CSV table of C-alpha atoms (C1' of nucleotides) in Angstrom, one decimal:
chain,number,residue,atom,x,y,z
A,120,MET,CA,0.4,0.1,-0.4
A,121,PHE,CA,1.0,3.1,-1.2
A,122,THR,CA,-0.1,6.8,-0.7
A,123,ILE,CA,0.0,10.1,-2.5
A,124,LYS,CA,-1.5,13.4,-2.2
A,125,VAL,CA,-3.0,15.1,-5.2
A,126,GLY,CA,-4.5,18.2,-6.2
A,127,ASP,CA,-8.0,19.1,-7.4
A,128,ASP,CA,-6.4,18.3,-11.0
A,129,PHE,CA,-6.7,14.6,-10.2
A,130,LEU,CA,-9.7,12.7,-10.4
A,131,ILE,CA,-10.1,8.7,-10.4
A,132,ASN,CA,-13.3,8.5,-11.7
A,133,GLN,CA,-12.5,11.2,-14.7
A,134,ILE,CA,-9.2,9.8,-15.8
A,135,LEU,CA,-10.7,6.3,-16.4
A,136,GLU,CA,-14.1,7.1,-17.2
A,137,CYS,CA,-13.4,10.0,-20.0
A,138,GLY,CA,-13.0,7.2,-22.8
A,139,GLN,CA,-9.2,6.8,-23.2
A,140,CYS,CA,-8.9,3.7,-21.1
A,141,PHE,CA,-10.6,0.5,-21.9
A,142,ARG,CA,-9.5,-1.7,-19.2
A,143,TYR,CA,-10.6,-0.4,-16.3
A,144,LYS,CA,-13.0,-2.3,-13.5
A,145,LYS,CA,-15.0,0.1,-11.0
A,146,LEU,CA,-15.5,-1.4,-7.3
A,147,ASP,CA,-16.6,1.1,-5.9
A,148,GLU,CA,-17.1,5.0,-5.7
A,149,MET,CA,-13.6,6.2,-6.6
A,150,SER,CA,-12.2,2.8,-6.4
A,151,TYR,CA,-10.6,0.7,-9.5
A,152,ARG,CA,-9.0,-2.2,-10.5
A,153,VAL,CA,-7.0,-0.9,-13.8
A,154,ILE,CA,-4.9,-3.7,-15.4
A,155,ALA,CA,-2.0,-2.1,-17.5
A,156,LYS,CA,2.0,-2.1,-17.9
A,157,GLY,CA,1.4,-6.4,-17.6
A,158,LEU,CA,0.2,-5.4,-13.9
A,159,VAL,CA,-3.6,-5.1,-12.3
A,160,LEU,CA,-3.4,-2.2,-9.9
A,161,HIS,CA,-6.1,-1.4,-7.3
A,162,VAL,CA,-6.8,2.7,-6.7
A,163,LYS,CA,-8.9,4.2,-5.0
A,164,GLN,CA,-9.3,8.1,-4.0
A,165,ASP,CA,-10.5,9.5,-1.2
A,166,GLY,CA,-10.5,13.6,-1.8
A,167,GLN,CA,-6.7,14.4,-1.9
A,168,GLU,CA,-5.7,11.1,-0.9
A,169,LEU,CA,-4.6,8.5,-3.6
A,170,GLN,CA,-4.0,5.2,-2.3
A,171,PHE,CA,-2.3,2.5,-4.8
A,172,ASP,CA,-2.1,-1.2,-3.6
A,173,CYS,CA,1.7,-1.6,-4.5
A,174,ASP,CA,5.0,-0.1,-2.7
A,175,GLU,CA,6.3,3.2,-3.5
A,176,GLU,CA,9.0,1.2,-6.1
A,177,VAL,CA,6.4,0.1,-8.3
A,178,TYR,CA,4.9,3.5,-8.3
A,179,ASP,CA,7.9,4.9,-9.2
A,180,ASP,CA,8.4,2.6,-11.8
A,181,VAL,CA,5.7,2.4,-13.5
A,182,TRP,CA,2.7,4.6,-12.5
A,183,ARG,CA,3.5,7.6,-11.6
A,184,ASP,CA,4.7,8.0,-15.6
A,185,TYR,CA,1.2,5.8,-16.7
A,186,PHE,CA,-1.0,8.3,-14.6
A,187,ASP,CA,1.1,11.6,-16.1
A,188,MET,CA,2.2,12.6,-12.6
A,189,GLU,CA,5.1,15.0,-13.9
A,190,ARG,CA,2.8,17.2,-15.9
A,191,ASP,CA,1.6,20.2,-14.7
A,192,TYR,CA,-2.3,20.2,-15.4
A,193,VAL,CA,-3.6,23.3,-13.2
A,194,SER,CA,-1.0,25.2,-16.2
A,195,VAL,CA,-2.6,23.5,-18.9
A,196,MET,CA,-6.1,24.4,-17.0
A,197,ASP,CA,-5.5,27.9,-16.4
A,198,GLY,CA,-4.1,28.7,-19.7
A,199,LEU,CA,-7.2,27.0,-21.6
A,200,ARG,CA,-9.7,28.6,-19.5
A,201,LYS,CA,-9.2,32.1,-20.0
A,202,LYS,CA,-9.2,31.4,-23.9
A,203,ASP,CA,-13.1,31.3,-24.0
A,204,HIS,CA,-16.3,30.4,-21.7
A,205,TYR,CA,-16.6,26.7,-23.7
A,206,LEU,CA,-13.5,26.0,-22.4
A,207,LYS,CA,-13.4,27.4,-18.6
A,208,GLU,CA,-17.4,25.2,-18.2
A,209,ALA,CA,-15.6,22.0,-19.7
A,210,ILE,CA,-12.9,22.5,-17.0
A,211,MET,CA,-14.7,23.8,-14.3
A,212,LEU,CA,-16.7,19.8,-14.8
A,213,CYS,CA,-14.0,17.9,-16.0
A,214,HIS,CA,-10.6,19.5,-13.9
A,215,GLY,CA,-9.8,16.3,-12.5
A,216,VAL,CA,-9.1,14.6,-16.3
A,217,ARG,CA,-5.1,13.9,-17.1
A,218,ILE,CA,-4.1,11.5,-20.1
A,219,LEU,CA,-2.6,8.5,-19.4
A,220,GLN,CA,0.5,7.5,-20.8
A,221,GLN,CA,-0.5,4.4,-21.8
A,222,ASP,CA,1.4,1.3,-24.1
A,223,VAL,CA,1.7,2.3,-27.5
A,224,PHE,CA,1.2,-1.1,-29.0
A,225,GLU,CA,-1.9,-1.4,-27.1
A,226,MET,CA,-3.1,1.7,-28.5
A,227,LEU,CA,-2.9,0.9,-31.3
A,228,ILE,CA,-4.6,-2.0,-31.9
A,229,THR,CA,-7.2,-0.5,-29.7
A,230,PHE,CA,-8.5,2.5,-31.4
A,231,ILE,CA,-8.0,0.2,-34.5
A,232,LEU,CA,-10.8,-1.7,-32.8
A,233,SER,CA,-12.4,1.6,-32.2
A,234,GLN,CA,-13.7,1.8,-35.5
A,235,ASN,CA,-17.7,2.0,-35.8
A,236,LYS,CA,-17.6,0.5,-32.1
A,237,SER,CA,-19.3,1.8,-29.2
A,238,ILE,CA,-16.8,2.7,-26.2
A,239,PRO,CA,-18.0,-0.6,-24.1
A,240,GLN,CA,-18.4,-3.0,-27.0
A,241,ILE,CA,-14.5,-1.6,-27.7
A,242,SER,CA,-13.8,-3.1,-24.0
A,243,VAL,CA,-15.2,-6.4,-24.9
A,244,LEU,CA,-13.0,-6.9,-28.0
A,245,VAL,CA,-9.8,-5.7,-26.0
A,246,ASP,CA,-10.6,-7.8,-23.3
A,247,ARG,CA,-10.9,-11.1,-25.6
A,248,LEU,CA,-8.0,-10.2,-26.9
A,249,ALA,CA,-5.9,-9.8,-23.7
A,250,GLU,CA,-7.3,-13.3,-22.9
A,251,ASN,CA,-6.7,-14.9,-25.9
A,252,TYR,CA,-2.8,-13.4,-26.5
A,253,GLY,CA,-1.6,-11.8,-23.3
A,254,GLU,CA,-0.8,-13.5,-20.6
A,255,LYS,CA,-2.7,-14.3,-17.0
A,256,ILE,CA,-1.6,-12.1,-14.5
A,257,GLU,CA,-0.2,-13.2,-10.9
A,258,THR,CA,-1.1,-11.4,-8.6
A,259,ASP,CA,-1.6,-12.5,-4.6
A,260,LEU,CA,-4.6,-10.3,-3.8
A,261,ASN,CA,-7.5,-11.4,-2.2
A,262,GLY,CA,-10.9,-11.8,-2.6
A,263,LEU,CA,-10.5,-12.2,-6.6
A,264,GLY,CA,-12.0,-14.9,-5.9
A,265,GLY,CA,-10.5,-17.2,-8.8
A,266,LEU,CA,-11.1,-13.9,-11.4
A,267,GLU,CA,-8.3,-14.6,-14.0
A,268,LEU,CA,-7.4,-11.0,-15.6
A,269,TYR,CA,-5.2,-11.3,-18.7
A,270,SER,CA,-2.6,-8.6,-19.5
A,271,PHE,CA,-2.5,-6.9,-23.5
A,272,PRO,CA,-0.5,-9.1,-25.5
A,273,SER,CA,2.6,-7.6,-27.3
A,274,SER,CA,3.1,-7.3,-31.0
A,275,GLU,CA,5.8,-10.9,-30.4
A,276,GLN,CA,3.0,-12.6,-28.9
A,277,MET,CA,0.3,-11.2,-31.8
A,278,GLN,CA,3.0,-12.5,-34.5
A,279,HIS,CA,1.4,-15.5,-35.4
A,280,ALA,CA,-2.2,-14.4,-34.8
A,281,THR,CA,-4.7,-15.1,-38.2
A,282,GLU,CA,-7.5,-13.3,-39.7
A,283,GLU,CA,-9.7,-16.1,-39.1
A,284,GLU,CA,-9.1,-16.2,-35.6
A,285,LEU,CA,-9.5,-13.0,-35.4
A,286,ARG,CA,-12.9,-12.8,-37.2
A,287,ALA,CA,-13.7,-15.5,-34.4
A,288,LEU,CA,-13.4,-12.8,-31.8
A,289,LYS,CA,-15.6,-11.1,-33.4
A,290,VAL,CA,-13.6,-8.2,-34.5
A,291,GLY,CA,-15.0,-8.2,-37.5
A,292,PHE,CA,-13.6,-5.8,-41.2
A,293,ARG,CA,-10.9,-5.2,-38.5
A,294,ALA,CA,-9.3,-8.2,-39.1
A,295,PRO,CA,-7.1,-7.7,-41.5
A,296,TYR,CA,-6.3,-4.1,-40.4
A,297,ILE,CA,-4.8,-5.4,-37.2
A,298,ILE,CA,-3.2,-7.9,-38.8
A,299,ASP,CA,-1.2,-5.5,-41.1
A,300,ALA,CA,-0.6,-3.8,-37.8
A,301,VAL,CA,1.0,-6.8,-36.1
A,302,GLU,CA,3.2,-7.4,-39.1
A,303,LYS,CA,5.0,-3.9,-39.6
A,304,VAL,CA,5.4,-3.3,-36.0
A,305,VAL,CA,6.5,-7.1,-35.4
A,306,ASN,CA,8.7,-6.8,-39.2
A,307,GLY,CA,9.9,-2.6,-38.0
A,308,SER,CA,8.2,-0.6,-40.4
A,309,VAL,CA,6.6,0.7,-37.9
A,310,ASN,CA,8.7,1.2,-35.6
A,311,LEU,CA,7.0,1.8,-31.7
A,312,LYS,CA,10.3,1.5,-30.2
A,313,ARG,CA,11.1,5.1,-31.7
A,314,ILE,CA,7.8,6.7,-31.6
A,315,HIS,CA,8.1,8.3,-29.0
A,316,HIS,CA,11.3,10.5,-30.0
A,317,MET,CA,9.8,11.4,-33.1
A,318,ASP,CA,7.9,14.6,-34.4
A,319,THR,CA,4.4,14.3,-34.4
A,320,VAL,CA,3.8,14.8,-38.2
A,321,ASP,CA,6.4,11.8,-38.9
A,322,ALA,CA,5.3,9.7,-36.0
A,323,ARG,CA,1.6,10.0,-37.8
A,324,GLU,CA,2.9,9.6,-41.0
A,325,MET,CA,4.4,6.4,-39.6
A,326,LEU,CA,1.2,5.2,-38.1
A,327,MET,CA,-0.8,5.9,-40.8
A,328,SER,CA,1.0,3.5,-43.2
A,329,ILE,CA,-0.9,0.7,-41.7
A,330,LYS,CA,-4.0,0.0,-43.3
A,331,GLY,CA,-7.3,0.7,-41.1
A,332,VAL,CA,-5.5,3.4,-39.8
A,333,GLY,CA,-6.6,7.1,-40.5
A,334,ARG,CA,-6.0,10.5,-38.8
A,335,LYS,CA,-8.0,9.8,-36.4
A,336,VAL,CA,-6.6,6.3,-35.0
A,337,ALA,CA,-3.3,7.9,-35.4
A,338,ASP,CA,-3.8,10.5,-33.6
A,339,CYS,CA,-5.3,8.6,-30.3
A,340,VAL,CA,-2.2,6.8,-30.4
A,341,LEU,CA,-0.1,9.5,-30.4
A,342,LEU,CA,-2.2,11.3,-27.6
A,343,PHE,CA,-2.8,8.3,-25.2
A,344,GLY,CA,0.1,5.9,-26.6
A,345,CYS,CA,3.0,8.5,-27.2
A,346,GLY,CA,2.5,11.5,-25.1
A,347,LYS,CA,1.8,14.0,-28.4
A,348,MET,CA,-0.2,16.8,-26.2
A,349,ASP,CA,-0.3,18.9,-29.9
A,350,VAL,CA,-2.7,16.0,-31.4
A,351,PHE,CA,-6.5,16.8,-32.2
A,352,PRO,CA,-8.4,13.8,-32.6
A,353,ILE,CA,-12.2,14.3,-34.0
A,354,ASP,CA,-14.7,11.8,-33.5
A,355,VAL,CA,-18.1,12.5,-34.0
A,356,TRP,CA,-18.4,13.8,-30.5
A,357,VAL,CA,-15.4,16.1,-30.4
A,358,ARG,CA,-16.8,16.8,-34.3
A,359,ARG,CA,-20.4,17.5,-32.7
A,360,ILE,CA,-18.9,20.1,-29.8
A,361,MET,CA,-16.9,22.1,-31.9
A,362,GLN,CA,-19.7,22.8,-34.1
A,363,ALA,CA,-22.1,23.6,-31.2
A,364,THR,CA,-19.5,25.9,-30.2
A,365,TYR,CA,-16.8,27.9,-32.1
A,366,PHE,CA,-18.3,26.9,-35.3
A,367,LYS,CA,-22.4,27.4,-34.5
A,368,ASP,CA,-22.9,29.2,-37.7
A,369,LYS,CA,-21.4,27.5,-40.5
A,370,GLN,CA,-20.7,23.7,-41.3
A,371,VAL,CA,-16.4,23.2,-41.4
A,372,SER,CA,-15.0,20.2,-42.7
A,373,ASN,CA,-12.5,18.4,-40.4
A,374,SER,CA,-9.1,19.9,-41.6
A,375,GLU,CA,-11.0,23.6,-41.1
A,376,MET,CA,-11.6,21.9,-37.6
A,377,LEU,CA,-7.8,20.9,-37.0
A,378,ASP,CA,-6.3,24.1,-38.7
A,379,PHE,CA,-8.1,26.1,-36.1
A,380,ALA,CA,-7.6,23.4,-33.4
A,381,GLU,CA,-3.7,23.4,-33.8
A,382,SER,CA,-3.3,26.8,-33.8
A,383,TYR,CA,-6.3,27.9,-31.2
A,384,PHE,CA,-5.1,25.2,-28.3
A,385,GLU,CA,-1.1,26.2,-28.3
A,386,GLY,CA,0.5,23.1,-27.9
A,387,VAL,CA,-1.8,21.5,-25.3
A,388,SER,CA,-4.8,20.7,-28.4
A,389,GLY,CA,-4.6,17.0,-27.3
A,390,ILE,CA,-5.8,18.3,-23.4
A,391,ALA,CA,-8.1,20.3,-24.9
A,392,GLN,CA,-9.9,17.7,-26.7
A,393,GLN,CA,-9.8,15.4,-23.8
A,394,TYR,CA,-11.9,18.4,-21.6
A,395,LEU,CA,-14.1,18.7,-24.4
A,396,PHE,CA,-14.8,15.0,-25.2
A,397,TYR,CA,-16.1,14.1,-21.8
A,398,TYR,CA,-17.5,17.6,-21.3
A,399,ALA,CA,-19.7,16.5,-24.5
A,400,ARG,CA,-20.5,12.9,-23.6
A,401,THR,CA,-21.3,14.0,-20.2
A,402,GLU,CA,-23.4,17.0,-21.0
A,403,GLY,CA,-24.9,15.3,-24.2
A,404,ILE,CA,-24.2,18.1,-26.3
A,405,GLY,CA,-26.1,17.6,-29.8
A,406,LYS,CA,-27.8,14.5,-28.8
B,282,DG,C1',-36.3,-4.4,-39.1
B,283,DC,C1',-33.8,0.2,-38.1
B,284,DC,C1',-30.4,3.0,-37.1
B,285,DC,C1',-26.0,4.0,-34.6
B,286,DA,C1',-21.8,3.0,-33.0
B,287,DG,C1',-14.1,7.1,-30.8
B,288,DG,C1',-13.5,5.8,-38.9
B,289,DC,C1',-11.4,4.1,-42.8
B,290,DG,C1',-10.6,2.1,-47.4
B,291,DT,C1',-12.5,2.9,-52.0
B,292,DC,C1',-14.2,4.3,-56.3
B,293,DC,C1',-15.2,8.6,-58.6
B,294,DC,C1',-15.2,13.4,-59.5
C,195,DG,C1',-9.6,17.1,-51.4
C,196,DG,C1',-14.2,15.5,-50.3
C,197,DG,C1',-18.4,13.4,-51.1
C,198,DA,C1',-21.0,8.4,-50.9
C,199,DC,C1',-20.7,3.6,-49.9
C,200,DG,C1',-19.5,-0.5,-47.7
C,201,DC,C1',-18.4,-2.9,-43.9
C,202,DA,C1',-19.1,-7.1,-39.2
C,203,DT,C1',-21.4,-6.9,-35.2
C,204,DG,C1',-23.9,-5.6,-31.3
C,205,DG,C1',-27.6,-2.9,-28.5
C,206,DG,C1',-31.2,0.0,-28.3
DNA sequence: GCCCAGGCGTCCC
DNA sequence: GGGACGCATGGG
């Protein structure tokens, strides 16, 4: 057990439920189980106290980075709040959201799966891939009652997966996309070891060489798996809220929206996107 | 049965 | 570059 103090820029429920993470389970009010980095974590927040069921060393090695603890979200929010009343209201409700630093390969496959799926359905598919290709996680936790948990597979663990196998897991038309992604990652033409150090534009171009990876999926991978804060994934929800706010009086294309976002949000468009996304979903904007 | 879901590839202009 | 359409599958 390890406990730290957090400010009001950290709300575990908002962080996990804002649509970036697909491998958590709510156990109780502000209490969750998360599977990430080949580990199971139980985390609970009680006001300013954040409790991890691990020791300090594991926190320092794994979870500090995962929860993006070194980034100053207070400053980011201060900058964004000043810009307009939409951001001000979004941040008032979503001030506890942070961008998780998740595994790149997991994000790649997860967001390939995400197309034309609802968020709960994506979780089902991700779990199914983990159960079939990942490793059973050994835990010494009490109260799991025989529950088996599986880590998300590495590219190596998936490299012999076949299209028929994947279709049997009900990934549908995304099966060949996953095959192509695994192949390119394994053979190195998409180098995920180097991607963190690459320029956003180059990294995006590399990801988009994979069949089934377009601008939106690539930008989600860059944001949630590579720490690139200067991207702006546009999905149906972001499109709705952007039309309802910054582009009230005219229909705009995605590229117009992107041009606007990348200059207006000044290098933290990805974080702004996440506030707007969570805000749009919780407030049901455009629905 | 119909529509929609964190889109994308293909075809066509 | 941009619009129309098909794509597997499941839920409402």
